[in-house]
Amino acid sequence: MTITRRSFWKGAAAAGLMAANGPAIAQQLPKLTARVDFLPWGMHAGLHLGVMKGWFKEAGLDVEVSDGRGSGVTMQQVATGDVDIGWVQLGAMAVARGKGMPIISIAGLARRGDLGALVPKDSGMKKVKDLEGKRVAYTAGASWGSLVDPFFAAGGASRDKVNLVSVDQTALLSIYMSGGVDATLTTFPFAKTTADRQRPSEGILLADVGINIPSYGLIVTRRTLDTKEDALRRFVPVVVRAWEYIYNDHIDEGVDAIVKQRPNERLDLGILRGQIVEYRPFFFTDATKGKRFGWQSDADWKGTIDILEKTKAIPTGSAPSDYYTNKLVPG
């Protein structure tokens, strides 16, 4: 059969029309891997909600969220390039960055320090000085270790008058809930929801005495920031959107997102919800009022650097811009 030039182009045009109207070939989206600090808990809601609602895909991204084994391990995995993004405690990030780890915060979500003394509601303990004469559990090697002396000093208490009991980090909450100690130095909003079921509690916070070490946020390496900036500019606004949505009366959807993304975990919905509720006040500082979630303040970071330098947790001489950038945060 002879094919004329006219019939060839007619057939080619028809084939092109069919391709245009037929099933589109799926275009592979840029992939980003994000790792959180621990097994599922309330502060993972923003990432899981972004996945569940398809907001990352709407932004043109394929995002994988995986569980971690502590902020320290997650930071190392980010630094070595095993994952692109980490969800970690930014205070711990600052210490690691000060010691040379090439990481930087690209969004600060829980911007007010969450470290505090967990105390029983009926104890009469309201101020740091009230801890004098009490048995107080803490973990020397954890985030609290180098901050114990500044906490007592800023609160007008004498460390010598506090009966400090050093325990493993995994025992901080159990020894307190059982009544083995009068108070425990811990991550207050994380621990409070669980403690309240057995020993209703309140907190005396580091931030209350002027020591504000930032809490949770997103970190990357500077190399990732340079090489994947376009993808990160789409990623960060989704996380910001998710948290603003959650705290705009959609906390239960945040809980649901965690549960649906981790169906094989035996999760307590009440605990997850309580953790999200307790963290809400920690999303704001005086210096970040009126700013979008994720936006970080030079003043807050300067205060953090000052206290970490005084406690010799980091060397002297660094600047806030060494630790964070706002260039990915939506205006």
Short mmCIF file of C-alpha atoms in Angstrom, two decimals:
data_model
loop_
_atom_site.label_atom_id
_atom_site.label_comp_id
_atom_site.label_asym_id
_atom_site.label_seq_id
_atom_site.Cartn_x
_atom_site.Cartn_y
_atom_site.Cartn_z
CA MET A 1 0.00 0.00 0.00
CA THR A 2 1.32 3.40 -0.95
CA ILE A 3 1.22 6.12 1.69
CA THR A 4 1.01 9.61 0.29
CA ARG A 5 2.58 12.57 2.05
CA ARG A 6 -0.91 13.97 2.59
CA SER A 7 -2.20 10.79 4.27
CA PHE A 8 0.96 10.56 6.39
CA TRP A 9 0.50 14.02 7.90
CA LYS A 10 -3.22 13.41 8.32
CA GLY A 11 -2.49 10.27 10.29
CA ALA A 12 0.19 11.99 12.35
CA ALA A 13 -2.18 14.80 13.21
CA ALA A 14 -4.87 12.30 14.27
CA ALA A 15 -2.38 10.46 16.44
CA GLY A 16 -1.33 13.72 18.06
CA LEU A 17 -4.96 14.62 18.72
CA MET A 18 -5.57 11.23 20.34
CA ALA A 19 -2.52 11.67 22.54
CA ALA A 20 -3.68 15.11 23.60
CA ASN A 21 -7.14 13.84 24.52
CA GLY A 22 -6.12 10.44 25.83
CA PRO A 23 -4.68 9.50 29.24
CA ALA A 24 -1.76 11.78 30.14
CA ILE A 25 1.56 10.20 30.94
CA ALA A 26 2.21 10.91 34.62
CA GLN A 27 5.04 13.34 35.10
CA GLN A 28 7.34 12.39 37.94
CA LEU A 29 7.22 15.00 40.70
CA PRO A 30 10.34 16.21 42.48
CA LYS A 31 10.77 14.08 45.62
CA LEU A 32 11.64 15.34 49.09
CA THR A 33 12.24 13.07 52.07
CA ALA A 34 11.35 14.39 55.53
CA ARG A 35 12.14 12.65 58.81
CA VAL A 36 10.56 13.54 62.15
CA ASP A 37 12.14 13.20 65.58
CA PHE A 38 10.42 10.14 67.05
CA LEU A 39 7.57 7.71 66.62
CA PRO A 40 4.22 9.42 65.95
CA TRP A 41 3.10 12.15 68.34
CA GLY A 42 1.08 15.35 68.12
CA MET A 43 3.68 17.66 66.63
CA HIS A 44 3.89 15.53 63.48
CA ALA A 45 0.35 16.54 62.50
CA GLY A 46 1.33 19.29 60.06
CA LEU A 47 3.47 17.03 57.89
CA HIS A 48 0.97 14.17 57.88
CA LEU A 49 -1.91 16.53 57.08
CA GLY A 50 -0.02 17.92 54.10
CA VAL A 51 0.38 14.38 52.77
CA MET A 52 -3.16 13.21 53.55
CA LYS A 53 -4.89 16.23 51.98
CA GLY A 54 -2.68 16.11 48.92
CA TRP A 55 -1.35 19.62 49.51
CA PHE A 56 2.24 18.62 48.77
CA LYS A 57 1.15 17.08 45.46
CA GLU A 58 -0.83 20.23 44.65
CA ALA A 59 2.43 22.11 45.17
CA GLY A 60 4.13 19.80 42.67
CA LEU A 61 6.00 17.63 45.17
CA ASP A 62 6.28 13.98 46.09
CA VAL A 63 6.92 14.05 49.85
CA GLU A 64 7.76 11.03 51.99
CA VAL A 65 7.53 11.43 55.78
CA SER A 66 9.33 8.86 57.94
CA ASP A 67 9.68 8.37 61.70
CA GLY A 68 12.89 9.01 63.60
CA ARG A 69 14.82 7.95 66.68
CA GLY A 70 15.39 11.30 68.33
CA SER A 71 16.26 14.82 67.17
CA GLY A 72 19.98 14.05 67.40
CA VAL A 73 19.77 11.05 65.08
CA THR A 74 17.51 12.87 62.63
CA MET A 75 19.94 15.80 62.49
CA GLN A 76 22.80 13.44 61.67
CA GLN A 77 20.76 11.82 58.91
CA VAL A 78 20.00 15.24 57.44
CA ALA A 79 23.67 16.25 57.68
CA THR A 80 24.84 13.10 55.88
CA GLY A 81 22.21 13.44 53.14
CA ASP A 82 20.21 10.34 54.09
CA VAL A 83 17.11 12.56 54.15
CA ASP A 84 16.45 16.05 52.83
CA ILE A 85 14.53 17.63 55.71
CA GLY A 86 14.36 17.08 59.46
CA TRP A 87 11.64 17.96 61.97
CA VAL A 88 13.65 18.50 65.17
CA GLN A 89 14.08 20.61 68.27
CA LEU A 90 15.77 23.78 67.08
CA GLY A 91 17.60 24.27 70.36
CA ALA A 92 19.34 20.95 69.79
CA MET A 93 19.94 21.99 66.18
CA ALA A 94 21.65 25.18 67.38
CA VAL A 95 24.05 23.20 69.57
CA ALA A 96 24.88 20.82 66.71
CA ARG A 97 25.28 23.73 64.26
CA GLY A 98 27.53 25.54 66.73
CA LYS A 99 29.75 22.47 66.83
CA GLY A 100 30.09 22.41 63.07
CA MET A 101 27.18 20.36 61.71
CA PRO A 102 26.22 22.02 58.37
CA ILE A 103 22.50 22.43 59.09
CA ILE A 104 20.15 25.40 59.22
CA SER A 105 16.55 26.05 60.24
CA ILE A 106 14.25 26.91 57.33
CA ALA A 107 11.07 27.30 59.43
CA GLY A 108 10.45 27.68 63.14
CA LEU A 109 6.98 26.42 64.10
CA ALA A 110 7.01 26.03 67.89
CA ARG A 111 9.07 29.15 68.49
CA ARG A 112 8.67 29.51 72.26
CA GLY A 113 10.85 27.31 74.44
CA ASP A 114 9.05 24.16 75.62
CA LEU A 115 11.50 23.08 78.33
CA GLY A 116 10.11 23.41 81.83
CA ALA A 117 9.61 21.91 85.25
CA LEU A 118 6.50 19.73 85.39
CA VAL A 119 4.90 20.21 88.82
CA PRO A 120 1.62 19.00 90.39
CA LYS A 121 -1.24 21.49 90.22
CA ASP A 122 -1.96 21.17 93.93
CA SER A 123 1.68 21.53 95.02
CA GLY A 124 1.80 25.29 95.45
CA MET A 125 4.93 25.41 93.26
CA LYS A 126 4.56 28.41 90.97
CA LYS A 127 8.07 29.85 90.72
CA VAL A 128 11.55 28.43 90.24
CA LYS A 129 12.42 29.26 93.83
CA ASP A 130 9.57 26.98 94.95
CA LEU A 131 11.67 24.04 93.76
CA GLU A 132 14.09 24.54 96.63
CA GLY A 133 13.84 21.67 99.10
CA LYS A 134 12.11 19.46 96.52
CA ARG A 135 13.20 16.28 94.73
CA VAL A 136 13.52 17.19 91.05
CA ALA A 137 14.27 14.63 88.34
CA TYR A 138 16.37 15.55 85.31
CA THR A 139 18.68 13.97 82.74
CA ALA A 140 22.19 15.37 82.72
CA GLY A 141 22.93 14.40 79.11
CA ALA A 142 19.68 15.69 77.60
CA SER A 143 18.69 19.18 76.41
CA TRP A 144 18.19 20.24 80.02
CA GLY A 145 21.72 19.30 81.17
CA SER A 146 23.54 22.57 80.53
CA LEU A 147 20.47 24.71 81.28
CA VAL A 148 19.84 23.65 84.87
CA ASP A 149 22.14 26.24 86.44
CA PRO A 150 20.89 29.15 84.28
CA PHE A 151 17.28 28.13 85.05
CA PHE A 152 17.80 28.21 88.80
CA ALA A 153 19.89 31.37 88.67
CA ALA A 154 17.37 33.26 86.50
CA GLY A 155 14.58 32.17 88.83
CA GLY A 156 16.42 33.27 91.99
CA ALA A 157 16.85 29.74 93.32
CA SER A 158 19.96 28.05 94.70
CA ARG A 159 20.91 24.80 92.99
CA ASP A 160 22.42 23.60 96.26
CA LYS A 161 18.98 23.76 97.86
CA VAL A 162 17.35 21.61 95.17
CA ASN A 163 17.58 17.83 95.48
CA LEU A 164 18.36 16.95 91.87
CA VAL A 165 17.81 13.31 90.94
CA SER A 166 19.51 12.23 87.70
CA VAL A 167 17.54 9.56 85.84
CA ASP A 168 17.49 8.13 82.34
CA GLN A 169 15.46 10.26 79.94
CA THR A 170 12.94 7.46 79.43
CA ALA A 171 12.17 7.49 83.18
CA LEU A 172 11.56 11.22 83.62
CA LEU A 173 7.81 10.98 83.27
CA SER A 174 7.21 7.64 84.98
CA ILE A 175 9.13 8.56 88.15
CA TYR A 176 7.19 11.82 88.34
CA MET A 177 3.77 10.26 87.73
CA SER A 178 4.42 7.61 90.38
CA GLY A 179 5.21 10.30 92.95
CA GLY A 180 8.88 9.33 93.23
CA VAL A 181 9.86 12.99 92.76
CA ASP A 182 8.15 16.31 93.34
CA ALA A 183 8.91 17.70 89.87
CA THR A 184 10.70 16.77 86.67
CA LEU A 185 12.61 18.88 84.17
CA THR A 186 11.28 17.87 80.78
CA THR A 187 9.65 18.97 77.53
CA PHE A 188 6.61 20.40 79.26
CA PRO A 189 3.76 20.43 76.64
CA PHE A 190 4.76 16.97 75.39
CA ALA A 191 4.72 15.44 78.88
CA LYS A 192 1.77 17.31 80.41
CA THR A 193 -0.99 15.53 78.48
CA THR A 194 0.17 12.11 79.67
CA ALA A 195 0.97 13.24 83.21
CA ASP A 196 -2.47 14.86 83.63
CA ARG A 197 -4.18 11.46 83.51
CA GLN A 198 -2.49 10.39 86.71
CA ARG A 199 -1.09 13.57 88.25
CA PRO A 200 -2.67 16.81 86.95
CA SER A 201 0.19 19.20 86.34
CA GLU A 202 1.34 22.65 85.30
CA GLY A 203 4.68 24.07 84.32
CA ILE A 204 7.43 26.44 85.39
CA LEU A 205 9.14 27.22 82.10
CA LEU A 206 12.59 28.34 81.10
CA ALA A 207 10.88 30.90 78.88
CA ASP A 208 9.09 32.27 81.97
CA VAL A 209 12.43 33.41 83.39
CA GLY A 210 13.72 34.88 80.15
CA ILE A 211 15.52 31.86 78.70
CA ASN A 212 13.83 31.10 75.40
CA ILE A 213 15.35 28.18 73.49
CA PRO A 214 13.27 27.55 70.34
CA SER A 215 11.37 24.32 70.04
CA TYR A 216 10.30 22.47 66.87
CA GLY A 217 11.00 23.38 63.28
CA LEU A 218 12.35 22.26 59.92
CA ILE A 219 16.04 21.90 59.10
CA VAL A 220 18.13 21.13 56.02
CA THR A 221 21.78 21.27 55.10
CA ARG A 222 23.05 24.36 53.33
CA ARG A 223 23.85 22.13 50.34
CA THR A 224 20.21 20.99 50.14
CA LEU A 225 19.08 24.60 50.53
CA ASP A 226 21.19 25.53 47.53
CA THR A 227 20.47 22.53 45.30
CA LYS A 228 16.77 22.02 46.08
CA GLU A 229 15.65 25.55 46.80
CA ASP A 230 12.80 25.47 44.29
CA ALA A 231 11.30 22.34 45.87
CA LEU A 232 11.81 23.70 49.39
CA ARG A 233 10.05 26.93 48.42
CA ARG A 234 7.01 24.79 47.68
CA PHE A 235 7.43 22.51 50.70
CA VAL A 236 7.65 25.06 53.51
CA PRO A 237 4.42 26.95 52.64
CA VAL A 238 2.49 23.66 52.76
CA VAL A 239 3.72 22.94 56.29
CA VAL A 240 2.90 26.50 57.35
CA ARG A 241 -0.56 26.18 55.76
CA ALA A 242 -1.14 22.86 57.52
CA TRP A 243 -0.37 24.22 60.98
CA GLU A 244 -2.42 27.36 60.46
CA TYR A 245 -5.29 25.15 59.32
CA ILE A 246 -4.92 22.84 62.35
CA TYR A 247 -5.03 25.71 64.81
CA ASN A 248 -7.98 27.27 62.99
CA ASP A 249 -10.32 24.81 64.71
CA HIS A 250 -9.18 21.68 62.82
CA ILE A 251 -7.16 19.91 65.50
CA ASP A 252 -9.15 16.70 65.09
CA GLU A 253 -8.22 16.59 61.41
CA GLY A 254 -4.59 16.83 62.43
CA VAL A 255 -5.03 13.89 64.78
CA ASP A 256 -6.84 11.94 62.07
CA ALA A 257 -3.99 12.56 59.64
CA ILE A 258 -1.43 11.07 62.03
CA VAL A 259 -3.58 8.00 62.67
CA LYS A 260 -4.31 7.40 58.97
CA GLN A 261 -0.67 7.82 58.01
CA ARG A 262 0.43 5.40 60.74
CA PRO A 263 -2.36 2.76 60.84
CA ASN A 264 -0.17 0.07 62.40
CA GLU A 265 0.73 2.14 65.47
CA ARG A 266 -1.36 1.86 68.62
CA LEU A 267 -1.96 5.57 69.03
CA ASP A 268 -3.99 7.26 71.76
CA LEU A 269 -6.15 9.91 70.08
CA GLY A 270 -6.65 11.78 73.34
CA ILE A 271 -2.91 12.07 73.92
CA LEU A 272 -2.26 13.19 70.34
CA ARG A 273 -4.98 15.82 70.57
CA GLY A 274 -3.78 17.00 73.97
CA GLN A 275 -0.23 17.44 72.70
CA ILE A 276 -1.41 19.60 69.81
CA VAL A 277 -3.56 21.68 72.16
CA GLU A 278 -0.75 22.14 74.69
CA TYR A 279 1.72 23.26 72.04
CA ARG A 280 -0.49 26.01 70.65
CA PRO A 281 0.85 28.79 72.94
CA PHE A 282 4.38 27.73 72.02
CA PHE A 283 3.89 28.76 68.39
CA PHE A 284 4.28 32.43 69.38
CA THR A 285 6.87 34.67 70.99
CA ASP A 286 6.72 38.42 71.59
CA ALA A 287 9.09 38.91 68.65
CA THR A 288 7.01 36.81 66.22
CA LYS A 289 3.53 38.14 66.94
CA GLY A 290 1.72 39.06 63.74
CA LYS A 291 4.03 36.95 61.59
CA ARG A 292 3.13 33.76 59.71
CA PHE A 293 3.95 30.44 61.31
CA GLY A 294 7.50 29.48 60.43
CA TRP A 295 8.89 33.03 60.51
CA GLN A 296 11.86 33.35 62.86
CA SER A 297 13.16 36.37 64.74
CA ASP A 298 16.71 37.69 64.94
CA ALA A 299 16.00 38.78 68.52
CA ASP A 300 14.87 35.30 69.56
CA TRP A 301 17.88 33.67 67.96
CA LYS A 302 20.27 36.20 69.49
CA GLY A 303 18.90 35.35 72.94
CA THR A 304 19.36 31.66 72.20
CA ILE A 305 22.94 32.17 71.05
CA ASP A 306 23.74 34.23 74.14
CA ILE A 307 22.59 31.55 76.58
CA LEU A 308 24.21 28.72 74.63
CA GLU A 309 27.50 30.63 74.56
CA LYS A 310 27.31 31.32 78.30
CA THR A 311 26.74 27.65 79.03
CA LYS A 312 29.56 26.75 76.61
CA ALA A 313 27.15 24.63 74.57
CA ILE A 314 28.43 26.44 71.46
CA PRO A 315 31.60 28.43 70.74
CA THR A 316 31.44 32.22 70.86
CA GLY A 317 31.24 34.39 67.78
CA SER A 318 28.25 33.16 65.78
CA ALA A 319 25.35 35.24 64.45
CA PRO A 320 21.60 34.54 64.13
CA SER A 321 21.94 34.23 60.34
CA ASP A 322 24.20 31.22 60.90
CA TYR A 323 21.24 29.32 62.35
CA TYR A 324 18.16 30.24 60.32
CA THR A 325 16.70 31.74 57.18
CA ASN A 326 13.21 33.11 56.49
CA LYS A 327 13.55 33.13 52.71
CA LEU A 328 11.31 30.08 52.25
CA VAL A 329 8.55 31.21 54.63
CA PRO A 330 5.45 32.68 52.93
CA GLY A 331 4.76 36.34 53.61
#
